[in-house]
Amino acid sequence: MNLGRTAGGEGGVIQALYFDGRSARGQPVLLHVDGSDLCAQAQSASPQDMPPAPLRWPLRSVVWPERTRHGQRVVQLRGGGSLQVSDATAFDAWRLAHGARESWVVRAQQNWRAALIAVLGMAVLVVAGYHWGVPALAQGVVALIPPEVDRSVGQATLAQIDSRWLSPSTLPAPRQAELKSLFAQAVKAAFPTGQTLPAPDYELHFRAADKRIGPNAFALPGGGIIITDALVELLQGHDDTLLGVMAHELGHVQHRHGMRGVVQLALVGAVTAVALGDFSTLLAGVPALLAQLAYSRDAERQSDAMAVQVLRAAGKSPAVMVLLFEQLPKARGDAVAPPIALASHPMDEERMHFFRDAAQGR
Amino acid sequence: MEMAQMTGAQTTGAHRRLALKFVGSGSEYFRIWIVNLLLTLVTLTLYYPFAKVRRLRYFYAATEVGGQPLSFHADPWKMLRGYLLVGLMLVLYGVAGKVSPTAGLLAFVIVALVWPALWHSSLRFRLANSGWRGLRFRFTGTRGGAYAALAPGFVAAAVLVGLSATMDVRPGAPDPSFTPTVMALALLPLVFMLMAPWLLWLLRRYQHRHYALASEQTQFSVPLRSFYGLALRVFGLGLLVSLVAGVMVAVLFPVFRALAGGGDPTRALSFIALLPLLVMLVLVVVFQLALRPYVTSRSQNLVWNGTRSEHISFDSQLRFWPLLRLTLKNWFFMVITLGLYFPFAAVATARMRLEAVQVLTRSDPEELLATLATHEEAAAGDAAGDLLGMDIGL
């Protein structure tokens, strides 16, 4: 089997099996390069016979296999034939001796240092994609989705949670109207007509909810903002804080966080599916879920900025929001603080700082 | 009659066993995988077909049948065309569903009409670009056959899509609990479950009776009842596994409820939204770990032991317990290496699955194919240019 390396000549010869593409019988041949041709010389049947004329193919028409450490080499020839070489090491050396040039991908594939760089590159790509790529892409995709889609998704969601977790509000109608007009005035002040950015469309809904949801507010895609009766009661006498909460939810509406969440989930899922797809769809789903929780923290920060904007426009101090974070833990009672990875909200401390700083004009 | 022939062959000792050997290595595939994955992501997946060709080339070349390697020859540029076409179609399909139910229904009908043709084209492409001993494989199924094999599944899916499209789910609509449509919708999953083994059998039969090498053409002799028998055993195991999963959910539920917290705005809502996901997650983990190796091993043996051509048959003895152990090991290392173990897992799984198979021939494969192949037109000629380079896999 060492014939390939011991035989002399320009770059030597190499042992191969020639298949003509019609028969499964391989013919042992010796390969060598003659000018611009690849030649395969079959051995003669007996030592006395003249060797048959070699088979020739122009080098340019030959499809060479890529180098790998394991496995045999198959050379594709014009006309459906092929050459099979079992001594891959000898073959690769022979090819190199004939000035074979490999693509940099092949060289990288066979090089641990390049593989390590690729791992680092992947890490950079994952981190960068996670921080900027996916949110930016999601924003672009959401910009393409017509707002009617948001509205229909929002309506469907509201119908669903209404039937399971919410019931009609018990707040007196005048109180509801008072809060609605308070908020409407503040929004109008924050987005004066003629300004480049118009206020997002929204609709306030008051709902009663059981203890699991408690004092709460949330925004739906399409502009629905739900305030629970428990929250209004918790912030009794602090309409400014309530205003801030509603403005925070308006921030979710303006940035279309609901739809962005859906798109981001799909994007992260798709990328991990490309990497690990043929192994397991589940593993592809886990990073998407974790990323989603982190993205929602960023969404909270954006919405807090909106709360500050509306409160200032209404002539209130952003510091009124601090009250919310003081009141909520009491209302939460014995609920355990979630571990960091699952905490979808920035820590309350951080958010209180944000509103206090905003109050001082920082 | 076939039995008589088989026993006749065995008594004369004419059977040869060609072992399958997988010589690929995890560390080498790791380098190939990471380099190509990076390129795929950097090019926004446009590089994907090239990465796929490299992967298949490596796995084919590392698979030796009777000492001779398989080979994969597809032109990645052709596959890029197919990839873009299928990608565009799926994007349009996804968008259509968001725009309106009618558009979604229309898109579904279009995909259902085109998909069997794509599948057929993809099977021909894959086989025509696979070789052994210098011979190319062929896929001899017709396009009409692909439509026939997939039609029952699509009809059932169309009924489901059609029914849900006609159902009035807007708030304020009359209470739909007892309309016939809703009853039918509730029954459909059950119907699907009962149909599934049949649908899968149609699919596998279409594939496995149309593989060809030289003048050898495979037949598929697994009866439908074997598929139902397997489905029944999987169902039984599934019940057992669900019981275990149920206990796990019961243990985990209070933990997550505590995490949900009380009054923090939106956290409770996100918990409510996440709950079904968590239950799904637990179920999927348990099913993947326990059920998948079972299904994989049993169906590989069933399908390949029932596939034979005139002179060639297969003997697949993939065992459940070793595959389960391998799966557990793979998962463990996948998790602690954040997915970097993936190529090692893929190689180990391929090795176990392939080396469980032996090819049985009635004579020296070299002789056999050499004499028969002369009756054929050039076996390599089938990589016709009209193939779109589809390689969708099913």
Short mmCIF file of C-alpha atoms in Angstrom, two decimals, chain A residues 17 19-26 66-72 74 76 79-80 82 84 103-106 108-112 114-119 121-122 125-126 145-146 149 152 155 159 161 165 211-220 231 245 249 252 259 262 265 271 274-283 285-286 289 293 300 324 328 331-332 335-339 342-345 348 351, chain B residues 23-25 27-42 44-45 47-48 54-55 57-58 61-62 64 67-71 73 98-99 132-136 169 171 214 256-270 272-274 277-278 280-281 284-285 288 292 327 330-331 334-335 338-340 342 344-346 349 365-367 369-370 373-374 376-380:
data_model
loop_
_atom_site.label_atom_id
_atom_site.label_comp_id
_atom_site.label_asym_id
_atom_site.label_seq_id
_atom_site.Cartn_x
_atom_site.Cartn_y
_atom_site.Cartn_z
CA LEU A 17 -9.49 1.80 -7.89
CA PHE A 19 -14.81 2.66 -11.55
CA ASP A 20 -16.28 3.41 -14.95
CA GLY A 21 -19.70 4.34 -13.54
CA ARG A 22 -21.41 1.38 -15.23
CA SER A 23 -19.97 -1.52 -13.35
CA ALA A 24 -19.37 -2.06 -9.67
CA ARG A 25 -16.11 -3.79 -10.42
CA GLY A 26 -13.15 -1.63 -9.58
CA GLU A 66 -11.72 17.75 -0.11
CA ARG A 67 -9.19 16.73 2.50
CA THR A 68 -10.49 15.14 5.69
CA ARG A 69 -8.66 13.07 8.26
CA HIS A 70 -11.01 10.11 8.13
CA GLY A 71 -12.54 8.29 5.23
CA GLN A 72 -11.44 7.42 1.72
CA VAL A 74 -13.33 9.62 -4.31
CA GLN A 76 -15.06 12.44 -9.86
CA GLY A 79 -18.30 10.91 -18.09
CA GLY A 80 -19.47 9.41 -14.80
CA SER A 82 -14.60 7.79 -10.51
CA GLN A 84 -11.33 5.67 -5.23
CA SER A 103 -9.98 26.50 -0.21
CA TRP A 104 -9.41 28.27 3.08
CA VAL A 105 -12.59 26.62 4.39
CA VAL A 106 -11.01 23.18 3.99
CA ALA A 108 -9.82 25.87 8.52
CA GLN A 109 -11.78 22.65 8.92
CA GLN A 110 -8.58 20.70 9.42
CA ASN A 111 -6.98 23.09 11.86
CA TRP A 112 -7.67 23.17 15.59
CA ALA A 114 -8.99 27.83 13.17
CA ALA A 115 -11.70 25.79 14.85
CA LEU A 116 -10.96 27.58 18.12
CA ILE A 117 -11.15 30.93 16.35
CA ALA A 118 -14.47 29.82 14.89
CA VAL A 119 -15.72 28.99 18.39
CA GLY A 121 -16.25 33.96 16.44
CA MET A 122 -19.46 32.10 17.25
CA LEU A 125 -21.67 36.50 16.97
CA VAL A 126 -24.05 35.06 19.55
CA ILE A 145 -46.21 43.97 10.01
CA PRO A 146 -49.33 46.07 9.44
CA VAL A 149 -52.27 42.49 12.82
CA SER A 152 -56.36 41.48 15.87
CA GLN A 155 -58.28 41.49 20.59
CA ALA A 159 -60.90 37.83 24.67
CA ILE A 161 -57.72 36.40 29.21
CA TRP A 165 -58.73 35.44 34.43
CA LYS A 211 -55.36 37.28 43.64
CA ARG A 212 -53.06 35.54 41.21
CA ILE A 213 -52.92 38.67 39.07
CA GLY A 214 -53.41 41.16 41.91
CA PRO A 215 -52.51 44.84 41.53
CA ASN A 216 -51.37 44.84 37.96
CA ALA A 217 -51.27 46.59 34.62
CA PHE A 218 -50.32 45.27 31.23
CA ALA A 219 -50.29 46.26 27.59
CA LEU A 220 -51.58 44.16 24.72
CA LEU A 231 -53.91 48.44 41.37
CA VAL A 245 -48.03 53.26 35.39
CA GLU A 249 -47.81 50.67 29.54
CA HIS A 252 -45.01 49.06 25.61
CA MET A 259 -45.20 41.87 18.66
CA VAL A 262 -43.18 37.19 19.25
CA LEU A 265 -38.78 34.41 20.00
CA VAL A 271 -30.97 30.50 14.64
CA VAL A 274 -29.96 26.01 12.22
CA ALA A 275 -27.14 25.11 14.60
CA LEU A 276 -28.65 22.12 16.36
CA GLY A 277 -31.71 21.46 14.24
CA ASP A 278 -31.15 17.88 13.28
CA PHE A 279 -30.46 16.91 16.85
CA SER A 280 -33.37 18.28 18.76
CA THR A 281 -36.04 20.89 18.37
CA LEU A 282 -36.32 21.21 22.11
CA LEU A 283 -32.77 22.39 22.68
CA GLY A 285 -36.34 26.28 22.06
CA VAL A 286 -34.61 26.78 25.40
CA LEU A 289 -37.08 31.26 25.99
CA LEU A 293 -36.96 36.91 29.39
CA GLU A 300 -39.29 47.57 30.72
CA LEU A 324 -45.21 51.96 43.24
CA LEU A 328 -45.97 46.54 45.39
CA ALA A 331 -49.15 43.77 48.15
CA ARG A 332 -47.11 40.87 46.83
CA ALA A 335 -44.09 35.83 47.04
CA VAL A 336 -40.48 34.77 46.61
CA ALA A 337 -38.12 36.98 44.62
CA PRO A 338 -37.24 35.19 41.41
CA PRO A 339 -33.68 34.17 40.61
CA LEU A 342 -35.88 34.31 35.43
CA ALA A 343 -36.34 37.89 36.55
CA SER A 344 -37.98 39.56 33.61
CA HIS A 345 -37.98 42.96 35.32
CA ASP A 348 -36.88 47.32 41.68
CA ARG A 351 -35.87 51.24 38.55
CA VAL B 23 -15.15 5.76 10.36
CA GLY B 24 -15.97 9.41 11.04
CA SER B 25 -14.71 11.08 14.20
CA SER B 27 -13.43 15.81 16.80
CA GLU B 28 -13.09 16.14 13.05
CA TYR B 29 -16.79 16.73 12.56
CA PHE B 30 -16.59 19.33 15.32
CA ARG B 31 -14.15 21.38 13.24
CA ILE B 32 -16.22 20.98 10.08
CA TRP B 33 -19.39 21.87 11.94
CA ILE B 34 -18.14 24.96 13.78
CA VAL B 35 -16.43 26.47 10.72
CA ASN B 36 -19.45 25.92 8.49
CA LEU B 37 -21.91 27.02 11.14
CA LEU B 38 -20.07 30.30 11.59
CA LEU B 39 -20.09 30.84 7.81
CA THR B 40 -23.79 30.03 7.67
CA LEU B 41 -24.67 32.59 10.32
CA VAL B 42 -22.34 35.27 8.98
CA LEU B 44 -27.45 35.08 6.97
CA THR B 45 -27.84 31.35 6.13
CA TYR B 47 -24.11 29.50 2.96
CA TYR B 48 -26.39 26.80 4.36
CA ARG B 54 -19.87 19.37 3.42
CA ARG B 55 -21.72 17.61 6.22
CA ARG B 57 -20.00 14.46 2.06
CA TYR B 58 -18.26 13.79 5.34
CA ALA B 61 -17.46 9.20 2.87
CA ALA B 62 -17.15 7.95 6.44
CA GLU B 64 -18.21 2.10 4.44
CA GLY B 67 -15.13 -1.72 2.97
CA GLN B 68 -16.19 0.63 0.18
CA PRO B 69 -17.30 4.16 1.06
CA LEU B 70 -20.50 5.88 0.04
CA SER B 71 -20.05 9.15 -1.78
CA HIS B 73 -21.68 14.48 -5.19
CA LYS B 98 -50.81 36.51 9.36
CA VAL B 99 -52.53 38.68 6.75
CA TRP B 132 -21.22 3.41 -4.01
CA ARG B 133 -18.50 1.60 -5.95
CA GLY B 134 -18.70 4.18 -8.69
CA LEU B 135 -22.41 3.54 -9.25
CA ARG B 136 -25.05 6.17 -8.62
CA VAL B 169 -64.46 32.58 17.44
CA PRO B 171 -66.14 37.49 21.17
CA ALA B 214 -27.83 -0.70 -11.06
CA PHE B 256 -42.85 28.27 39.36
CA ARG B 257 -45.95 29.59 41.04
CA ALA B 258 -43.75 31.08 43.73
CA LEU B 259 -41.63 32.68 41.03
CA ALA B 260 -44.70 34.18 39.43
CA GLY B 261 -44.99 36.62 42.28
CA GLY B 262 -48.06 38.62 43.18
CA GLY B 263 -48.38 42.19 42.15
CA ASP B 264 -45.49 43.08 39.91
CA PRO B 265 -47.10 44.38 36.71
CA THR B 266 -46.87 41.93 33.80
CA ARG B 267 -44.93 39.29 35.70
CA ALA B 268 -48.04 37.39 36.66
CA LEU B 269 -49.25 37.62 33.08
CA SER B 270 -45.99 36.37 31.67
CA ILE B 272 -49.62 32.60 32.92
CA ALA B 273 -48.38 32.76 29.34
CA LEU B 274 -45.32 30.66 30.21
CA LEU B 277 -44.80 26.29 27.74
CA LEU B 278 -43.23 24.90 30.91
CA MET B 280 -44.71 21.34 27.26
CA LEU B 281 -41.00 21.65 28.05
CA VAL B 284 -40.89 17.15 25.55
CA VAL B 285 -37.76 16.49 27.61
CA GLN B 288 -37.23 13.03 23.79
CA ARG B 292 -37.41 8.87 20.85
CA THR B 327 -29.03 9.54 24.08
CA ASN B 330 -25.40 12.98 24.51
CA TRP B 331 -27.95 15.14 26.26
CA MET B 334 -24.87 18.84 25.18
CA VAL B 335 -26.27 20.69 28.16
CA LEU B 338 -23.88 24.64 25.84
CA GLY B 339 -24.37 22.72 22.62
CA LEU B 340 -20.70 22.41 21.61
CA PHE B 342 -23.45 18.48 19.25
CA PHE B 344 -19.75 14.46 18.84
CA ALA B 345 -23.33 13.43 19.59
CA ALA B 346 -24.21 13.40 15.90
CA THR B 349 -25.48 8.42 17.00
CA PRO B 365 -21.59 -7.52 -4.95
CA GLU B 366 -18.83 -6.73 -7.40
CA GLU B 367 -19.87 -9.57 -9.70
CA LEU B 369 -23.67 -5.41 -10.00
CA ALA B 370 -21.09 -5.60 -12.73
CA ALA B 373 -25.32 -2.94 -14.58
CA THR B 374 -24.34 -3.50 -18.16
CA GLU B 376 -28.54 -0.16 -17.73
CA GLU B 377 -27.86 3.13 -19.35
CA ALA B 378 -25.08 5.03 -17.65
CA ALA B 379 -26.05 5.01 -14.03
CA ALA B 380 -24.57 8.43 -13.49
#
